[in-house]
Short mmCIF file of C-alpha atoms and ligand atoms in Angstrom, two decimals:
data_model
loop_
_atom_site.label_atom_id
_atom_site.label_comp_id
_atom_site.label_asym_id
_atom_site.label_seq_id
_atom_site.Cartn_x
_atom_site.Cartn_y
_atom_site.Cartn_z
CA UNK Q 1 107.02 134.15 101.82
CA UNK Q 2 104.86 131.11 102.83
CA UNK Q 3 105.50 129.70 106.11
CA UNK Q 4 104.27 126.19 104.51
CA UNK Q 5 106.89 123.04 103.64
CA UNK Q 6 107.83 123.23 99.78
CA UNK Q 7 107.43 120.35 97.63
CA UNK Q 8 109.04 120.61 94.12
CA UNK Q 9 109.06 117.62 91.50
CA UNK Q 10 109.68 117.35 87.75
CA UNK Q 11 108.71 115.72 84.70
CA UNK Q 12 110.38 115.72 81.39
CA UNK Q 13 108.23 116.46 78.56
CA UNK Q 14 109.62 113.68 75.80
CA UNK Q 15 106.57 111.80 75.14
CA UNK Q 16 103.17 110.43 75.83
CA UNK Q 17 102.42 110.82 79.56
CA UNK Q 18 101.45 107.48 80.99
CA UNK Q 19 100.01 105.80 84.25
CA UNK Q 20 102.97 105.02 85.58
CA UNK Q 21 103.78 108.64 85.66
CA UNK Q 22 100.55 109.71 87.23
CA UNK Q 23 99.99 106.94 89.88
CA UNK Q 24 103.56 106.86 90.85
CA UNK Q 25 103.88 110.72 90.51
CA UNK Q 26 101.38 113.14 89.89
CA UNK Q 27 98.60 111.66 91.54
CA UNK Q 28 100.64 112.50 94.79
CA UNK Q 29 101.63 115.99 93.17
CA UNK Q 30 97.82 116.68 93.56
CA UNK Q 31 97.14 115.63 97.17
CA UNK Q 32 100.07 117.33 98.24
CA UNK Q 33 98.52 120.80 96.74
CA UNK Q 34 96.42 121.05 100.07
CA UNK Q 35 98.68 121.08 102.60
CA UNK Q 36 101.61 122.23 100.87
CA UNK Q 37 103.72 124.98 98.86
CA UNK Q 38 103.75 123.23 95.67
CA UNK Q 39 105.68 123.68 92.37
CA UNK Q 40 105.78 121.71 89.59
CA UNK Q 41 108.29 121.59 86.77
CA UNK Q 42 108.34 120.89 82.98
CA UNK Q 43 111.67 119.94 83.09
CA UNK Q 44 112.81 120.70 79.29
CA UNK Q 45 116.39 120.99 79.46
CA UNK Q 46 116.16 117.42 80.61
CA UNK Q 47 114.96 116.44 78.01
CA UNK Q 48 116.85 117.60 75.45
CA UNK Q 49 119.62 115.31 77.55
CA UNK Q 50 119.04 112.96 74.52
CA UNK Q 51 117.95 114.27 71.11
CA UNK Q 52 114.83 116.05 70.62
CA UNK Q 53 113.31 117.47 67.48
CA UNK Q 54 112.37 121.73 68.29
CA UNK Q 55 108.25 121.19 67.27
CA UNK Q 56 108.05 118.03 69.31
CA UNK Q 57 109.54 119.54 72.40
CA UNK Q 58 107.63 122.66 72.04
CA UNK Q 59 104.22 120.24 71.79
CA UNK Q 60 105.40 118.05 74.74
CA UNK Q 61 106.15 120.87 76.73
CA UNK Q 62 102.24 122.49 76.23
CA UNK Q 63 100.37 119.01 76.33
CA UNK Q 64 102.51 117.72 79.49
CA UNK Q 65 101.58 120.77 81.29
CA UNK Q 66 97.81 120.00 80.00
CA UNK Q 67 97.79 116.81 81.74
CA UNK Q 68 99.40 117.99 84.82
CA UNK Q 69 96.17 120.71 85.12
CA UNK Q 70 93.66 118.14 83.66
CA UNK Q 71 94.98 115.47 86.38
CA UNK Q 72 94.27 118.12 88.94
CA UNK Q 73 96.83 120.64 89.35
CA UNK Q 74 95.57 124.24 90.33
CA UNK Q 75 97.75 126.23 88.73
CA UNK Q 76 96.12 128.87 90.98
CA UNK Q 77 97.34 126.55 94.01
CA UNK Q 78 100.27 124.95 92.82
CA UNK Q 79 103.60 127.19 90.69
CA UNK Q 80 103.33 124.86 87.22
CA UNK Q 81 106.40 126.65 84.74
CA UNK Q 82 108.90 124.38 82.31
CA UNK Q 83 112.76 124.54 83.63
CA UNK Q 84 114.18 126.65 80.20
CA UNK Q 85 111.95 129.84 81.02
CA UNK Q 86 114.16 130.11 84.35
CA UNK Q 87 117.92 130.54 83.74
CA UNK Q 88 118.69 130.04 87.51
CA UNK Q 89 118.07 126.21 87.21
CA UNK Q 90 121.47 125.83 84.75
CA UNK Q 91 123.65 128.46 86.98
CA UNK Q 92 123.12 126.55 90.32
CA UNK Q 93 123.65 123.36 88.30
CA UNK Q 94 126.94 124.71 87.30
CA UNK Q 95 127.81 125.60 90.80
CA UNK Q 96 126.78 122.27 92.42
CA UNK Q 97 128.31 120.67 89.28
CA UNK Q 98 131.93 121.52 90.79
CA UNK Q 99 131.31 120.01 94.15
CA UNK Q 100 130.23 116.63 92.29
CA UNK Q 101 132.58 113.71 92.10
CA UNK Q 102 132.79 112.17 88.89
CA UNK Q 103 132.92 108.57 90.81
CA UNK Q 104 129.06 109.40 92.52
CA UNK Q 105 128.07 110.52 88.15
CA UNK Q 106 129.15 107.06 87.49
CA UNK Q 107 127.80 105.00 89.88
CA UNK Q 108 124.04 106.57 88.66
CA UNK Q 109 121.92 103.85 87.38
CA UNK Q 110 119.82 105.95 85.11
CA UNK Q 111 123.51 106.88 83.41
CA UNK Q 112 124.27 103.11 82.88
CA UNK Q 113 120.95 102.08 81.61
CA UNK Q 114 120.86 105.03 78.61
CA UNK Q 115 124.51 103.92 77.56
CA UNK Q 116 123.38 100.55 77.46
CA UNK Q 117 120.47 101.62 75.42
CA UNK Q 118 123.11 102.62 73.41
CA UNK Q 119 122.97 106.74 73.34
CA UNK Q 120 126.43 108.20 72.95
CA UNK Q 121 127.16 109.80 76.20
CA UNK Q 122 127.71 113.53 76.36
CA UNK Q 123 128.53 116.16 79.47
CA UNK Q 124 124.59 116.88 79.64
CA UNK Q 125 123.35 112.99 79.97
CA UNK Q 126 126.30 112.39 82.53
CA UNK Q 127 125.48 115.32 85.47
CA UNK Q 128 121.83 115.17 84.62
CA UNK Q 129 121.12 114.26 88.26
CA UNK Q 130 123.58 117.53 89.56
CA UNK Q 131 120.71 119.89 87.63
CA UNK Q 132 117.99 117.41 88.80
CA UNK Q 133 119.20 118.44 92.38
CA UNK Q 134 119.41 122.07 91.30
CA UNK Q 135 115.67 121.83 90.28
CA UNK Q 136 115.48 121.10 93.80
CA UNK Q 137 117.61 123.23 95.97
CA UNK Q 138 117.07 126.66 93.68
CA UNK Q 139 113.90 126.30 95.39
CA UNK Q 140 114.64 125.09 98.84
CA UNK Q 141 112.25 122.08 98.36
CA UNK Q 142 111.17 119.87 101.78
CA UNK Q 143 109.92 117.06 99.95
CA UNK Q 144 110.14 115.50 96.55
CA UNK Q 145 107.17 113.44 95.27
CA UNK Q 146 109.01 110.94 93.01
CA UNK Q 147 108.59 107.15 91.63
CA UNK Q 148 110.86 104.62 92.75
CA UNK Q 149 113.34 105.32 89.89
CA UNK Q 150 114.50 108.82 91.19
CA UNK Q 151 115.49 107.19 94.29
CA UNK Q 152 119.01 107.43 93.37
CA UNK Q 153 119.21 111.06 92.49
CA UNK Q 154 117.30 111.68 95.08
CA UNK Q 155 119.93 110.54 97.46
CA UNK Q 156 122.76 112.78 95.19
CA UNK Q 157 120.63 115.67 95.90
CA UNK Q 158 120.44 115.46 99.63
CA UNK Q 159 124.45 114.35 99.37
CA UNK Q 160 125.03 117.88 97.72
CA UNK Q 161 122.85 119.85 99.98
CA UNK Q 162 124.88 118.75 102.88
CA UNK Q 163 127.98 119.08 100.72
CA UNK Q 164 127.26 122.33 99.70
CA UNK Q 165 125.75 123.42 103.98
CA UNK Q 166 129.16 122.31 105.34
CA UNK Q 167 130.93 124.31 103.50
CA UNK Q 168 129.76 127.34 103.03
CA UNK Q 169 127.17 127.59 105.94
CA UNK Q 170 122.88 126.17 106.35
CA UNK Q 171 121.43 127.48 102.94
CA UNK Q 172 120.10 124.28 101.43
CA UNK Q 173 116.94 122.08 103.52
CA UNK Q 174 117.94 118.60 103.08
CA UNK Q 175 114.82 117.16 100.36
CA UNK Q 176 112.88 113.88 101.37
CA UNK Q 177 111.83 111.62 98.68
CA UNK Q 178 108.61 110.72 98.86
CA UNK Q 179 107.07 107.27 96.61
CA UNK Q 180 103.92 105.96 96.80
CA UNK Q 181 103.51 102.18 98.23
CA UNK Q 182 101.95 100.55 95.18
CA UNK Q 183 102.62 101.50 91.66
CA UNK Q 184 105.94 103.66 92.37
CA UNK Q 185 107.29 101.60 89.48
CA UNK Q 186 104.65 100.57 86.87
CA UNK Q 187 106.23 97.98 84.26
CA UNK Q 188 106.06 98.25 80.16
CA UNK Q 189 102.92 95.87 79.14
CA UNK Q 190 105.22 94.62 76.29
CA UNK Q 191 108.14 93.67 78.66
CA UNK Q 192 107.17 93.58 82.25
CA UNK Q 193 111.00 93.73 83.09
CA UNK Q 194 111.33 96.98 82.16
CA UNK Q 195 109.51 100.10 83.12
CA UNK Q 196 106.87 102.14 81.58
CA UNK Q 197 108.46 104.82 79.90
CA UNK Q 198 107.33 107.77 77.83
CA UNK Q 199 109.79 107.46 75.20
CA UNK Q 200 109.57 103.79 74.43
CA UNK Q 201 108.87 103.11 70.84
CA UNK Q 202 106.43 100.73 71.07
CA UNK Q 203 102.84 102.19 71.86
CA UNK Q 204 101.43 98.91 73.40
CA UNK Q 205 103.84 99.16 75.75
CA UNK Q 206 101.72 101.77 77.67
CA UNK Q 207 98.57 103.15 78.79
CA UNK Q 208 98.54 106.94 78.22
CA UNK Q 209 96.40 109.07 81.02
CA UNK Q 210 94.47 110.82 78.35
CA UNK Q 211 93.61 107.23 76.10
CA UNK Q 212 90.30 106.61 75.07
CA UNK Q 213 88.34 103.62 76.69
CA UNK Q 214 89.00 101.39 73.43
CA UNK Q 215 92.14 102.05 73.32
CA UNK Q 216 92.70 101.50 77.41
CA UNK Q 217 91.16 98.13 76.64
CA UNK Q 218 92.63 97.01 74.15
CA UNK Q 219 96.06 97.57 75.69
CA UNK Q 220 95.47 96.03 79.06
CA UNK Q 221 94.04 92.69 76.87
CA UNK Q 222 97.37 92.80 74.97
CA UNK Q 223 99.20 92.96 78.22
CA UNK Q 224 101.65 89.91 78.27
CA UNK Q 225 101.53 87.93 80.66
CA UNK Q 226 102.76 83.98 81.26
CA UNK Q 227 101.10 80.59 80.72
CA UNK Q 228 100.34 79.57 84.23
CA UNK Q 229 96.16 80.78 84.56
CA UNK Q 230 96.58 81.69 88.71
CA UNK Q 231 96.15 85.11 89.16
CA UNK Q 232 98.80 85.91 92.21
CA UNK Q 233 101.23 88.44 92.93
CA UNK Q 234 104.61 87.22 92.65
CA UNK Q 235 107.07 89.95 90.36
CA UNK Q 236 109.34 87.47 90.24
CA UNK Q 237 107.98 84.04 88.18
CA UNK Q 238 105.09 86.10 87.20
CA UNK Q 239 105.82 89.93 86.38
CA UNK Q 240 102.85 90.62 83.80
CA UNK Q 241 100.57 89.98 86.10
CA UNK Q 242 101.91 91.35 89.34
CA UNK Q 243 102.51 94.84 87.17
CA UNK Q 244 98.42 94.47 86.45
CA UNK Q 245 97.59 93.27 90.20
CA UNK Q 246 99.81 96.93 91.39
CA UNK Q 247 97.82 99.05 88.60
CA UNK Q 248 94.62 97.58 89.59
CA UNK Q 249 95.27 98.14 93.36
CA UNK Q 250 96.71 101.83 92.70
CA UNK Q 251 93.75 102.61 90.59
CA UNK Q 252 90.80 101.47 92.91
CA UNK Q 253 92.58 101.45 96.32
CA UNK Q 254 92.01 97.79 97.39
CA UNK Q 255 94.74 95.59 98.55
CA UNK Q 256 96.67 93.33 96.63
CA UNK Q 257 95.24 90.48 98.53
CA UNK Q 258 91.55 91.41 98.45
CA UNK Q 259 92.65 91.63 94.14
CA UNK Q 260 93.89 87.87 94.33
CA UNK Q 261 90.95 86.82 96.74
CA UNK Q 262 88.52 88.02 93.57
CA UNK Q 263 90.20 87.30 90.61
CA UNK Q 264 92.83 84.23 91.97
CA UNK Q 265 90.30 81.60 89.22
CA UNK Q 266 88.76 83.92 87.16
CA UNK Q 267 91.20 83.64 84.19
CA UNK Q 268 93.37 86.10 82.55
CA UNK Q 269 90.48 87.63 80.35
CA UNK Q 270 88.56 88.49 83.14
CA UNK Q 271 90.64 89.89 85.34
CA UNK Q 272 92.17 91.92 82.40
CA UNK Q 273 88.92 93.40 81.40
CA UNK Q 274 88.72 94.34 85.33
CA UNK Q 275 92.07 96.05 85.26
CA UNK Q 276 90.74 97.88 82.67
CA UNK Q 277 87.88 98.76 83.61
CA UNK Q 278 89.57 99.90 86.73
CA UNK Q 279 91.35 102.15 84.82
CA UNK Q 280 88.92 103.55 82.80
CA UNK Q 281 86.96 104.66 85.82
CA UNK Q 282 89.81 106.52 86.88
CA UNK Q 283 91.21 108.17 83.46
CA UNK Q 284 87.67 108.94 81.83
CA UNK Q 285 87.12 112.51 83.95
CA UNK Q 286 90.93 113.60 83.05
CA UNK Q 287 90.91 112.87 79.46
CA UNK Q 288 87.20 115.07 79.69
CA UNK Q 289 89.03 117.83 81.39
CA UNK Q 290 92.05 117.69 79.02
CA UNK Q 291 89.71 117.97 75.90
CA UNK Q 292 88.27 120.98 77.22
CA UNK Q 293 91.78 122.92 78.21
CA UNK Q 294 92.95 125.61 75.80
CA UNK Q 295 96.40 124.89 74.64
CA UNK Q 296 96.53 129.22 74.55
CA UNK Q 297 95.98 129.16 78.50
CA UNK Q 298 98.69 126.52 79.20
CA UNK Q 299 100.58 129.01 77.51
CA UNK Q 300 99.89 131.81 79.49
CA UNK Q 301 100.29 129.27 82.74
CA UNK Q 302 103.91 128.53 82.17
CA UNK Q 303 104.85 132.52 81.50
CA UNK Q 304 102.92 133.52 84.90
CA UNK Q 305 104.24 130.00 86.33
CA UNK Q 306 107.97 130.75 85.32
CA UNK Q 307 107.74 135.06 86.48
CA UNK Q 308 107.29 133.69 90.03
CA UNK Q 309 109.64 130.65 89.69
CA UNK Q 310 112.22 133.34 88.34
CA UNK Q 311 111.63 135.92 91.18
CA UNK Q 312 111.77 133.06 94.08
CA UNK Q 313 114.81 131.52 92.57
CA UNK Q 314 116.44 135.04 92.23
CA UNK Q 315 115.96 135.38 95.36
CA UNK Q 316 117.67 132.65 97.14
CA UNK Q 317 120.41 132.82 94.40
CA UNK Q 318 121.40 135.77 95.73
CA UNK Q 319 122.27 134.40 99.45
CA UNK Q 320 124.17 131.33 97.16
CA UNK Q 321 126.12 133.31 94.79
CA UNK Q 322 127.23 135.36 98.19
CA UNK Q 323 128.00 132.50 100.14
CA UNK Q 324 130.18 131.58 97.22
CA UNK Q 325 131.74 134.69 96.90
CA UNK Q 326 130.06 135.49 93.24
CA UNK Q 327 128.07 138.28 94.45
CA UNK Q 328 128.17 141.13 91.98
CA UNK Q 329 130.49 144.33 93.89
P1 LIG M 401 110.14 111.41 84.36
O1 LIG M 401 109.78 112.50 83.42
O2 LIG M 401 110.75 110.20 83.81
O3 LIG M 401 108.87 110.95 85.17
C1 LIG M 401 108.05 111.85 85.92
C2 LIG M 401 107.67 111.22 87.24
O4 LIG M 401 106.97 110.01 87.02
C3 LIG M 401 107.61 108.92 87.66
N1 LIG M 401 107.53 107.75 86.78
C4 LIG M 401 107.05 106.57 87.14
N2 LIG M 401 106.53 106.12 88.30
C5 LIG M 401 106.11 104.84 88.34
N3 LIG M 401 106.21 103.98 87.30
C6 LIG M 401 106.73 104.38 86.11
N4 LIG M 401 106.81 103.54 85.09
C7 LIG M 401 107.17 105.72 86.00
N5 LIG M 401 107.72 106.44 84.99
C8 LIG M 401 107.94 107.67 85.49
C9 LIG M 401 109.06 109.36 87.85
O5 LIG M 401 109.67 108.68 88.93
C10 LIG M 401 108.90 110.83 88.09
O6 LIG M 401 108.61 111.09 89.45
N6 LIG M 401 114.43 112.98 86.43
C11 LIG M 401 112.99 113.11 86.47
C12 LIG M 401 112.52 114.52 86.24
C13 LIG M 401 113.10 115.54 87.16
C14 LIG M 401 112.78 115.71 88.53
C15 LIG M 401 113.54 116.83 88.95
C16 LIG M 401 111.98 115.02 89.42
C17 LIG M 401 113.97 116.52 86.81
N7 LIG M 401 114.23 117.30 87.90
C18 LIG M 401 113.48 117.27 90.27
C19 LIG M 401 111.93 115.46 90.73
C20 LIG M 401 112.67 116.58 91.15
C21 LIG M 401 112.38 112.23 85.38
O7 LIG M 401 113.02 111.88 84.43
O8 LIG M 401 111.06 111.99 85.54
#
């Protein structure tokens, strides 16, 4: 096996993928190809964490994998499979799943904030982040390309590895996060408070990666944003437009500063139409390679994707289910 470090991340298929996901995720997932053993995870069983309907998971599931290759993933580089195809993901959940306290479940932020959103909690919803970590460890991942909001699992994972290394010997590397300095937590247009998320209902909260320049346009413009004209960066008093100062300086790689020195006087409109023009730049050779992918060879991706995943998890499961003392006689 490859002598390289192992990065593994995930991304639930429930929706339209967005730029928050790719600057503060996949963006990173590609650079990291190069220089490292990389997999990459629909994470479907996830997702179904809160109610999904069967054709609209099976969709997600094919056009979330057709961003991830039209954003730049080689799935002759990079292992790209979805999480369901691989049964070893739900055993080492359960067996990490007894070595979690309840009291670290309910201290999870992510927990809180979908009760509050007012989903009924059930089993899956509550240890989410135990088979988040064995996404991880069935893999023996180094490093975990994340946005800021995975921080906290992040931390349970590494928690569990050494949990599960003291007692029953060094199996499981200890994962580093790693987030991206700007844009590791893009905000909703319609609420800068809250975050850009895939499953809100309203559209105009978002940008999607694979949104046509009209549409890109018309959703930055509709951005809201407060009554003072200054352009400065300040998330506190002035959150709309500190969201658009991070996306701008994620999508064209100048500094926050140099941003304000530019736009500071120019006026909302302007700088808007900058933002997203910025981002148009930077989506317009994505959406072209996602209209040209065949959804019949993302298919055939995730089966090859998922025959490896399943041998290499296999494989380590072995040394876990012996160190357990689960080992078939
Ligand atoms: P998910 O599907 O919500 O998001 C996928 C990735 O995109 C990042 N992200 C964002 N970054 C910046 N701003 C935003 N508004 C934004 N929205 C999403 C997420 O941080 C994530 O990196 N629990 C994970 C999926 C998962 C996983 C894993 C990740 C399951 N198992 C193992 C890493 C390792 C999630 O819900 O991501």
């Amino acid at each position: 096996m490859s002598t390289k470090q192992r990065v593994f991340s995930g991304v639930q298929p429930t929706g339209e993928m967005h730029i928050g996901t790719y600057l503060g995720a996949f963006r990173n997932w590609v650079r990291l190809q190069d220089e490292y053993d990389t997999i990459y995870c629909i994470v479907d069983q996830h997702a179904i964490t809160l109610p999904q309907d069967p054709d609209d998971l099976r969709r997600n599931r094919i056009a979330g994998a057709k961003v991830l290759l039209a954003t730049g993933i080689d799935p002759e580089r990079a292992l790209v499979y979805a999480q369901s195809y691989v049964p070893q993901h739900a055993e080492l959940s359960w067996l990490l799943g007894v070595m979690t306290p309840m009291g670290v479940l309910n201290r999870m932020t992510q927990y809180k904030d979908r009760l509050a959103q007012g989903h009924a909690a059930n089993l899956g919803l509550f240890s989410y982040p135990v088979l988040m970590a064995a996404d991880i460890l069935i893999h023996r991942a180094n490093l975990v390309p994340v946005g800021d909001d995975q921080k906290q699992h992040l931390e349970m994972t590494r928690d569990l590895a050494e949990r599960f290394n003291n007692r029953y010997g060094d199996i499981f590397p200890i994962p580093e996060p790693l987030i991206p300095e700007t844009a590791a937590r893009v905000m909703s247009l319609a609420d800068p408070t809250s975050k850009m998320s895939k499953s809100d209902e309203n559209v105009r909260s978002r940008v999607g990666i694979v949104d046509p320049p009209d549409v890109v346009v018309k959703r930055i413009k509709s951005a809201m944003t407060d009554s003072e004209p200054t352009v400065r960066y300040d998330p506190e008093h002035k959150a709309g437009i500190s969201n658009l100062l991070e996306i701008m300086s994620a999508a064209t790689g100048r500094s926050i500063d140099d941003l304000v020195a530019e736009f500071g006087d120019s006026g909302y409109g302007t700088f808007k139409l900058a933002v997203a023009d910025a981002l148009v730049d930077l989506l317009t050779p994505i959406r072209e390679r996602y209209n040209e992918l065949d959804d019949g060879d993302i298919v055939k991706v995730l089966a090859d994707g998922a025959e490896r995943a399943e041998a290499q998890a296999e494989h380590y499961m072995r040394e876990v289910r012996t160190a357990i003392g689960l080992n078939k006689l």
